[in-house]
Amino acid sequence: MSFTGASILSIEQFSLDDVERIFAVADRMQPFASRERFTKALDGAILGNIFLEPSTRTRISFGSAFNLLGGHVRETSDISSSAFVKGESLQDSARILSGYSDIICLRHPTSGSVEKFAKYSRVPVINGGDGANEHPTQALLDLFTIKKELRAKNRDINNLRIALVGDLLFGRTVHSLCKLLSLYRGISVVLISPPELSMPEDIIESMRAANIQVNDCEDFYKGIGDVDIIYTTRIQEERFENKEMASKYRGKFVLNDDIYTKYCSSDTVVMHPLPRDSRPEANEIDFDLDSNPNLAIFRQADNGIAVRMALFALVLDVVDQVEKTSSKIQWYVSRK
Ligand code: NCD
């Protein structure tokens, strides 16, 4: 695809070459993401960062990535303080906000809403998560992380075995990740969820059509036993019609040091899109795993910066300007 001016709405728009191109640019963004160098490639550009659902990582990392490229960020992070509560349509919001920005990131509670918004926007739009549908930039940073973690173990993505755990019905990150993995060969996916929260059939079918080996596993301990990556997720309580029902599923798949030591092979990498639900009744990943070097969740979140910088640089067509307009940073950077 041509990235210049394109909206990033779904993983389905990418070919394998596109994904590898994003990752190659993300690698070039590393000195900027790690605050060794600063660039003015997007000097004067404005990002409209519109988050109409709770967010910490995605919102701040989109904003930071844009700032690290030298651009400015205008932000709405509270639906109740936006004109949506006055009944403004997606169409009108798109027309207005695209007059104020060079690119827009939008998170919205309704599936398909970001695509609709993009139709009326005069500038490119990036999907920061639309309901239970997709979260394409999370999937890109997840796969970028998977490849990096495997590389550190002298492996590549061929023959990857990955377990997806938790709320696979409403979890938009796993939906996008499955679509992304379908571009690769020799992958096997183990799906572990309560039966009521299982992966939508159409996604399973499209994985099978792409020759991914997909297995359901009722038994959590068995399912996490023979994989390279465990990707666990939070019960998406905000998507339940009856919020009380969510509590029925919390705490079903707890990963802690004892369980990891007993059931997983010693180099299994543990990932999570975050936030992990650390309330005692949920506790998807116990704090006692934090010192395990295979816990990749914080490296995974950090990788969001380089990947999102790469997307901005590609869509706004400044990849070649990034190094040219760069300099060593002048301020103190903690290397802890
Ligand atoms: C995820 C999301 O919003 O879909 N969070 C994120 O963006 N990293 C996952 C979640 O909220 O559980």
GROMACS .gro file of C-alpha atoms and ligand atoms in nm:
model
  348
    1MET     CA    1   0.000   0.000   0.000
    2SER     CA    2   0.100   0.362  -0.024
    3PHE     CA    3   0.125   0.495   0.330
    4THR     CA    4   0.132   0.862   0.236
    5GLY     CA    5  -0.198   1.018   0.343
    6ALA     CA    6  -0.354   0.680   0.426
    7SER     CA    7  -0.578   0.620   0.724
    8ILE     CA    8  -0.484   0.324   0.945
    9LEU     CA    9  -0.814   0.160   1.029
   10SER     CA   10  -0.774  -0.216   1.025
   11ILE     CA   11  -0.502  -0.478   1.003
   12GLU     CA   12  -0.685  -0.607   0.695
   13GLN     CA   13  -0.541  -0.324   0.489
   14PHE     CA   14  -0.182  -0.446   0.527
   15SER     CA   15   0.023  -0.692   0.326
   16LEU     CA   16   0.324  -0.867   0.477
   17ASP     CA   17   0.553  -0.619   0.297
   18ASP     CA   18   0.363  -0.326   0.451
   19VAL     CA   19   0.409  -0.468   0.800
   20GLU     CA   20   0.780  -0.531   0.745
   21ARG     CA   21   0.814  -0.173   0.612
   22ILE     CA   22   0.652  -0.035   0.931
   23PHE     CA   23   0.889  -0.244   1.144
   24ALA     CA   24   1.194  -0.133   0.942
   25VAL     CA   25   1.099   0.232   0.999
   26ALA     CA   26   1.025   0.158   1.367
   27ASP     CA   27   1.382   0.027   1.403
   28ARG     CA   28   1.510   0.359   1.262
   29MET     CA   29   1.298   0.543   1.523
   30GLN     CA   30   1.471   0.367   1.812
   31PRO     CA   31   1.731   0.643   1.892
   32PHE     CA   32   1.445   0.894   1.905
   33ALA     CA   33   1.215   0.671   2.109
   34SER     CA   34   1.498   0.614   2.359
   35ARG     CA   35   1.575   0.989   2.381
   36GLU     CA   36   1.924   0.980   2.236
   37ARG     CA   37   1.829   1.209   1.949
   38PHE     CA   38   1.554   1.458   1.877
   39THR     CA   39   1.404   1.537   1.537
   40LYS     CA   40   1.206   1.826   1.396
   41ALA     CA   41   1.060   1.628   1.106
   42LEU     CA   42   0.704   1.718   1.208
   43ASP     CA   43   0.779   2.074   1.323
   44GLY     CA   44   0.448   2.265   1.304
   45ALA     CA   45   0.228   1.960   1.247
   46ILE     CA   46  -0.074   1.901   1.474
   47LEU     CA   47  -0.210   1.570   1.596
   48GLY     CA   48  -0.575   1.564   1.708
   49ASN     CA   49  -0.568   1.294   1.974
   50ILE     CA   50  -0.934   1.213   2.043
   51PHE     CA   51  -0.997   0.947   2.307
   52LEU     CA   52  -1.362   0.885   2.390
   53GLU     CA   53  -1.289   0.580   2.605
   54PRO     CA   54  -1.043   0.535   2.894
   55SER     CA   55  -0.680   0.505   2.788
   56THR     CA   56  -0.335   0.556   2.935
   57ARG     CA   57  -0.079   0.385   2.711
   58THR     CA   58  -0.235   0.434   2.370
   59ARG     CA   59  -0.323   0.800   2.420
   60ILE     CA   60   0.001   0.906   2.585
   61SER     CA   61   0.221   0.703   2.351
   62PHE     CA   62   0.049   0.843   2.040
   63GLY     CA   63   0.102   1.192   2.184
   64SER     CA   64   0.462   1.128   2.287
   65ALA     CA   65   0.545   0.968   1.952
   66PHE     CA   66   0.415   1.278   1.774
   67ASN     CA   67   0.604   1.510   2.010
   68LEU     CA   68   0.924   1.309   1.962
   69LEU     CA   69   0.890   1.373   1.588
   70GLY     CA   70   0.873   1.746   1.663
   71GLY     CA   71   0.493   1.785   1.627
   72HIS     CA   72   0.225   1.930   1.854
   73VAL     CA   73  -0.065   1.747   2.016
   74ARG     CA   74  -0.423   1.870   2.080
   75GLU     CA   75  -0.619   1.632   2.293
   76THR     CA   76  -0.969   1.538   2.408
   77SER     CA   77  -0.977   1.254   2.653
   78ASP     CA   78  -1.320   1.284   2.807
   79ILE     CA   79  -1.636   1.219   2.609
   80SER     CA   80  -1.839   1.424   2.858
   81SER     CA   81  -1.637   1.738   2.780
   82SER     CA   82  -1.671   1.697   2.402
   83ALA     CA   83  -1.958   1.801   2.175
   84PHE     CA   84  -2.055   1.434   2.128
   85VAL     CA   85  -2.270   1.470   2.441
   86LYS     CA   86  -2.456   1.756   2.268
   87GLY     CA   87  -2.559   1.512   1.996
   88GLU     CA   88  -2.295   1.600   1.737
   89SER     CA   89  -2.259   1.330   1.471
   90LEU     CA   90  -1.938   1.151   1.376
   91GLN     CA   91  -1.964   1.315   1.034
   92ASP     CA   92  -1.970   1.669   1.170
   93SER     CA   93  -1.698   1.598   1.427
   94ALA     CA   94  -1.477   1.459   1.152
   95ARG     CA   95  -1.533   1.762   0.930
   96ILE     CA   96  -1.456   2.003   1.212
   97LEU     CA   97  -1.163   1.826   1.377
   98SER     CA   98  -0.989   1.760   1.047
   99GLY     CA   99  -0.981   2.136   0.992
  100TYR     CA  100  -0.778   2.170   1.311
  101SER     CA  101  -0.526   1.889   1.266
  102ASP     CA  102  -0.289   1.727   1.015
  103ILE     CA  103  -0.370   1.378   1.140
  104ILE     CA  104  -0.620   1.239   1.392
  105CYS     CA  105  -0.607   0.942   1.629
  106LEU     CA  106  -0.950   0.834   1.743
  107ARG     CA  107  -1.063   0.585   2.007
  108HIS     CA  108  -1.438   0.532   2.018
  109PRO     CA  109  -1.666   0.285   2.203
  110THR     CA  110  -1.854   0.172   1.889
  111SER     CA  111  -1.728  -0.086   1.636
  112GLY     CA  112  -1.691   0.065   1.290
  113SER     CA  113  -1.709   0.425   1.415
  114VAL     CA  114  -1.349   0.514   1.334
  115GLU     CA  115  -1.393   0.399   0.975
  116LYS     CA  116  -1.708   0.610   0.947
  117PHE     CA  117  -1.527   0.911   1.096
  118ALA     CA  118  -1.240   0.863   0.848
  119LYS     CA  119  -1.483   0.884   0.555
  120TYR     CA  120  -1.566   1.240   0.648
  121SER     CA  121  -1.223   1.347   0.768
  122ARG     CA  122  -1.004   1.561   0.542
  123VAL     CA  123  -0.689   1.426   0.708
  124PRO     CA  124  -0.564   1.070   0.776
  125VAL     CA  125  -0.719   0.895   1.074
  126ILE     CA  126  -0.558   0.628   1.294
  127ASN     CA  127  -0.779   0.381   1.477
  128GLY     CA  128  -0.688   0.385   1.847
  129GLY     CA  129  -0.950   0.114   1.917
  130ASP     CA  130  -1.312   0.100   1.798
  131GLY     CA  131  -1.531  -0.088   2.043
  132ALA     CA  132  -1.465  -0.462   2.041
  133ASN     CA  133  -1.364  -0.454   1.676
  134GLU     CA  134  -0.998  -0.369   1.619
  135HIS     CA  135  -0.690  -0.204   1.768
  136PRO     CA  136  -0.446  -0.217   1.477
  137THR     CA  137  -0.159  -0.016   1.625
  138GLN     CA  138  -0.159  -0.235   1.937
  139ALA     CA  139  -0.135  -0.546   1.719
  140LEU     CA  140   0.157  -0.392   1.530
  141LEU     CA  141   0.346  -0.315   1.850
  142ASP     CA  142   0.258  -0.661   1.981
  143LEU     CA  143   0.403  -0.833   1.676
  144PHE     CA  144   0.704  -0.599   1.679
  145THR     CA  145   0.757  -0.711   2.040
  146ILE     CA  146   0.707  -1.081   1.960
  147LYS     CA  147   0.975  -1.059   1.688
  148LYS     CA  148   1.217  -0.872   1.916
  149GLU     CA  149   1.167  -1.113   2.206
  150LEU     CA  150   1.222  -1.412   1.976
  151ARG     CA  151   1.529  -1.249   1.819
  152ALA     CA  152   1.677  -1.211   2.168
  153LYS     CA  153   1.644  -1.591   2.195
  154ASN     CA  154   1.801  -1.642   1.850
  155ARG     CA  155   1.469  -1.738   1.697
  156ASP     CA  156   1.242  -1.597   1.432
  157ILE     CA  157   0.868  -1.598   1.393
  158ASN     CA  158   0.863  -1.921   1.188
  159ASN     CA  159   0.682  -2.196   1.377
  160LEU     CA  160   0.572  -1.956   1.650
  161ARG     CA  161   0.334  -2.109   1.904
  162ILE     CA  162   0.124  -1.854   2.087
  163ALA     CA  163  -0.152  -1.889   2.348
  164LEU     CA  164  -0.418  -1.617   2.358
  165VAL     CA  165  -0.585  -1.610   2.697
  166GLY     CA  166  -0.886  -1.437   2.852
  167ASP     CA  167  -1.163  -1.233   2.694
  168LEU     CA  168  -1.123  -1.327   2.329
  169LEU     CA  169  -1.477  -1.220   2.240
  170PHE     CA  170  -1.455  -0.852   2.329
  171GLY     CA  171  -1.074  -0.813   2.324
  172ARG     CA  172  -1.003  -0.595   2.022
  173THR     CA  173  -0.626  -0.636   2.060
  174VAL     CA  174  -0.645  -1.012   2.005
  175HIS     CA  175  -0.879  -0.966   1.708
  176SER     CA  176  -0.624  -0.744   1.536
  177LEU     CA  177  -0.333  -0.965   1.642
  178CYS     CA  178  -0.496  -1.276   1.489
  179LYS     CA  179  -0.543  -1.092   1.161
  180LEU     CA  180  -0.181  -0.982   1.169
  181LEU     CA  181  -0.046  -1.331   1.246
  182SER     CA  182  -0.243  -1.458   0.945
  183LEU     CA  183   0.014  -1.286   0.721
  184TYR     CA  184   0.285  -1.524   0.846
  185ARG     CA  185   0.339  -1.896   0.785
  186GLY     CA  186   0.381  -2.189   1.021
  187ILE     CA  187   0.206  -2.029   1.318
  188SER     CA  188  -0.004  -2.214   1.572
  189VAL     CA  189  -0.248  -2.042   1.803
  190VAL     CA  190  -0.401  -2.185   2.119
  191LEU     CA  191  -0.721  -2.012   2.228
  192ILE     CA  192  -0.798  -2.021   2.600
  193SER     CA  193  -1.113  -1.846   2.718
  194PRO     CA  194  -1.442  -1.911   2.898
  195PRO     CA  195  -1.675  -2.062   2.632
  196GLU     CA  196  -1.899  -1.752   2.648
  197LEU     CA  197  -1.601  -1.528   2.570
  198SER     CA  198  -1.446  -1.728   2.286
  199MET     CA  199  -1.288  -1.584   1.973
  200PRO     CA  200  -1.545  -1.479   1.707
  201GLU     CA  201  -1.594  -1.754   1.447
  202ASP     CA  202  -1.512  -1.531   1.148
  203ILE     CA  203  -1.167  -1.457   1.290
  204ILE     CA  204  -1.102  -1.827   1.356
  205GLU     CA  205  -1.211  -1.908   1.003
  206SER     CA  206  -0.988  -1.645   0.848
  207MET     CA  207  -0.692  -1.773   1.051
  208ARG     CA  208  -0.758  -2.130   0.931
  209ALA     CA  209  -0.791  -2.002   0.574
  210ALA     CA  210  -0.444  -1.852   0.617
  211ASN     CA  211  -0.311  -2.193   0.727
  212ILE     CA  212  -0.274  -2.103   1.091
  213GLN     CA  213  -0.319  -2.402   1.316
  214VAL     CA  214  -0.591  -2.301   1.563
  215ASN     CA  215  -0.673  -2.506   1.871
  216ASP     CA  216  -0.920  -2.438   2.148
  217CYS     CA  217  -0.800  -2.546   2.488
  218GLU     CA  218  -1.036  -2.567   2.784
  219ASP     CA  219  -0.752  -2.641   3.022
  220PHE     CA  220  -0.552  -2.326   3.098
  221TYR     CA  221  -0.256  -2.512   3.248
  222LYS     CA  222  -0.226  -2.744   2.951
  223GLY     CA  223  -0.273  -2.461   2.703
  224ILE     CA  224   0.011  -2.247   2.841
  225GLY     CA  225   0.243  -2.547   2.871
  226ASP     CA  226   0.376  -2.579   2.522
  227VAL     CA  227   0.397  -2.232   2.368
  228ASP     CA  228   0.663  -1.968   2.303
  229ILE     CA  229   0.438  -1.675   2.393
  230ILE     CA  230   0.148  -1.638   2.637
  231TYR     CA  231  -0.060  -1.332   2.547
  232THR     CA  232  -0.310  -1.277   2.821
  233THR     CA  233  -0.590  -1.018   2.833
  234ARG     CA  234  -0.829  -0.842   3.069
  235ILE     CA  235  -1.200  -0.923   3.093
  236GLN     CA  236  -1.346  -0.627   2.899
  237GLU     CA  237  -1.613  -0.542   3.154
  238GLU     CA  238  -1.706  -0.218   2.976
  239ARG     CA  239  -1.841  -0.425   2.685
  240PHE     CA  240  -2.077  -0.635   2.899
  241GLU     CA  241  -2.444  -0.539   2.892
  242ASN     CA  242  -2.468  -0.663   3.246
  243LYS     CA  243  -2.150  -0.546   3.422
  244GLU     CA  244  -2.210  -0.788   3.711
  245MET     CA  245  -2.161  -1.076   3.467
  246ALA     CA  246  -1.798  -0.976   3.411
  247SER     CA  247  -1.713  -1.076   3.767
  248LYS     CA  248  -1.806  -1.435   3.679
  249TYR     CA  249  -1.502  -1.454   3.451
  250ARG     CA  250  -1.246  -1.256   3.648
  251GLY     CA  251  -0.970  -1.457   3.811
  252LYS     CA  252  -1.021  -1.765   3.592
  253PHE     CA  253  -0.675  -1.748   3.436
  254VAL     CA  254  -0.425  -1.623   3.688
  255LEU     CA  255  -0.059  -1.642   3.591
  256ASN     CA  256   0.186  -1.621   3.881
  257ASP     CA  257   0.536  -1.739   3.957
  258ASP     CA  258   0.424  -2.079   4.094
  259ILE     CA  259   0.204  -2.155   3.796
  260TYR     CA  260   0.465  -2.033   3.549
  261THR     CA  261   0.736  -2.247   3.711
  262LYS     CA  262   0.512  -2.553   3.725
  263TYR     CA  263   0.348  -2.545   3.381
  264CYS     CA  264   0.547  -2.326   3.140
  265SER     CA  265   0.878  -2.392   2.974
  266SER     CA  266   1.142  -2.170   3.127
  267ASP     CA  267   1.177  -1.935   2.830
  268THR     CA  268   0.808  -1.871   2.760
  269VAL     CA  269   0.755  -1.499   2.701
  270VAL     CA  270   0.458  -1.340   2.879
  271MET     CA  271   0.274  -1.051   2.714
  272HIS     CA  272  -0.038  -0.844   2.784
  273PRO     CA  273  -0.168  -0.532   2.606
  274LEU     CA  274  -0.221  -0.378   2.951
  275PRO     CA  275  -0.372  -0.258   3.172
  276ARG     CA  276  -0.348  -0.582   3.368
  277ASP     CA  277  -0.636  -0.601   3.611
  278SER     CA  278  -0.450  -0.626   3.942
  279ARG     CA  279  -0.754  -0.638   4.167
  280PRO     CA  280  -0.724  -0.955   4.381
  281GLU     CA  281  -1.034  -1.108   4.221
  282ALA     CA  282  -0.876  -1.076   3.873
  283ASN     CA  283  -0.494  -1.068   3.899
  284GLU     CA  284  -0.421  -1.186   3.543
  285ILE     CA  285  -0.046  -1.151   3.589
  286ASP     CA  286   0.070  -1.149   3.948
  287PHE     CA  287   0.330  -0.893   4.060
  288ASP     CA  288   0.550  -1.188   4.162
  289LEU     CA  289   0.629  -1.238   3.791
  290ASP     CA  290   0.767  -0.883   3.756
  291SER     CA  291   1.124  -0.995   3.818
  292ASN     CA  292   1.098  -1.278   3.563
  293PRO     CA  293   1.309  -1.171   3.261
  294ASN     CA  294   1.053  -1.332   3.029
  295LEU     CA  295   0.782  -1.093   3.140
  296ALA     CA  296   0.778  -0.862   2.837
  297ILE     CA  297   0.481  -0.639   2.926
  298PHE     CA  298   0.682  -0.325   2.997
  299ARG     CA  299   0.911  -0.369   2.694
  300GLN     CA  300   0.592  -0.426   2.494
  301ALA     CA  301   0.442  -0.095   2.614
  302ASP     CA  302   0.772   0.087   2.542
  303ASN     CA  303   0.773  -0.050   2.186
  304GLY     CA  304   0.450   0.142   2.124
  305ILE     CA  305   0.649   0.463   2.085
  306ALA     CA  306   0.875   0.346   1.799
  307VAL     CA  307   0.591   0.174   1.615
  308ARG     CA  308   0.360   0.476   1.643
  309MET     CA  309   0.642   0.711   1.538
  310ALA     CA  310   0.692   0.489   1.232
  311LEU     CA  311   0.323   0.512   1.141
  312PHE     CA  312   0.320   0.892   1.173
  313ALA     CA  313   0.641   0.924   0.971
  314LEU     CA  314   0.508   0.699   0.696
  315VAL     CA  315   0.159   0.850   0.673
  316LEU     CA  316   0.290   1.209   0.684
  317ASP     CA  317   0.575   1.114   0.449
  318VAL     CA  318   0.871   1.236   0.654
  319VAL     CA  319   1.067   0.911   0.697
  320ASP     CA  320   1.365   1.062   0.512
  321GLN     CA  321   1.341   1.389   0.707
  322VAL     CA  322   1.366   1.226   1.048
  323GLU     CA  323   1.743   1.179   1.055
  324LYS     CA  324   1.815   1.488   0.842
  325THR     CA  325   1.647   1.722   1.090
  326SER     CA  326   1.779   1.547   1.399
  327SER     CA  327   2.022   1.645   1.671
  328LYS     CA  328   2.156   1.504   1.995
  329ILE     CA  329   1.924   1.585   2.282
  330GLN     CA  330   2.030   1.861   2.521
  331TRP     CA  331   1.858   1.749   2.838
  332TYR     CA  332   1.939   1.491   3.104
  333VAL     CA  333   1.798   1.147   3.028
  334SER     CA  334   1.767   0.884   3.297
  335ARG     CA  335   1.894   0.547   3.172
  336LYS     CA  336   1.752   0.342   3.461
  337NCD     C1  337  -0.637  -0.242   2.538
  337NCD     C2  338  -0.759  -0.179   2.474
  337NCD     O1  339  -0.790  -0.062   2.502
  337NCD     O2  340  -0.819  -0.247   2.393
  337NCD     N1  341  -0.554  -0.149   2.603
  337NCD     C3  342  -0.459  -0.084   2.527
  337NCD     O3  343  -0.489  -0.006   2.440
  337NCD     N2  344  -0.330  -0.116   2.550
  337NCD     C4  345  -0.669  -0.360   2.622
  337NCD     C5  346  -0.759  -0.342   2.742
  337NCD     O4  347  -0.806  -0.232   2.772
  337NCD     O5  348  -0.781  -0.442   2.810
   0.00000   0.00000   0.00000
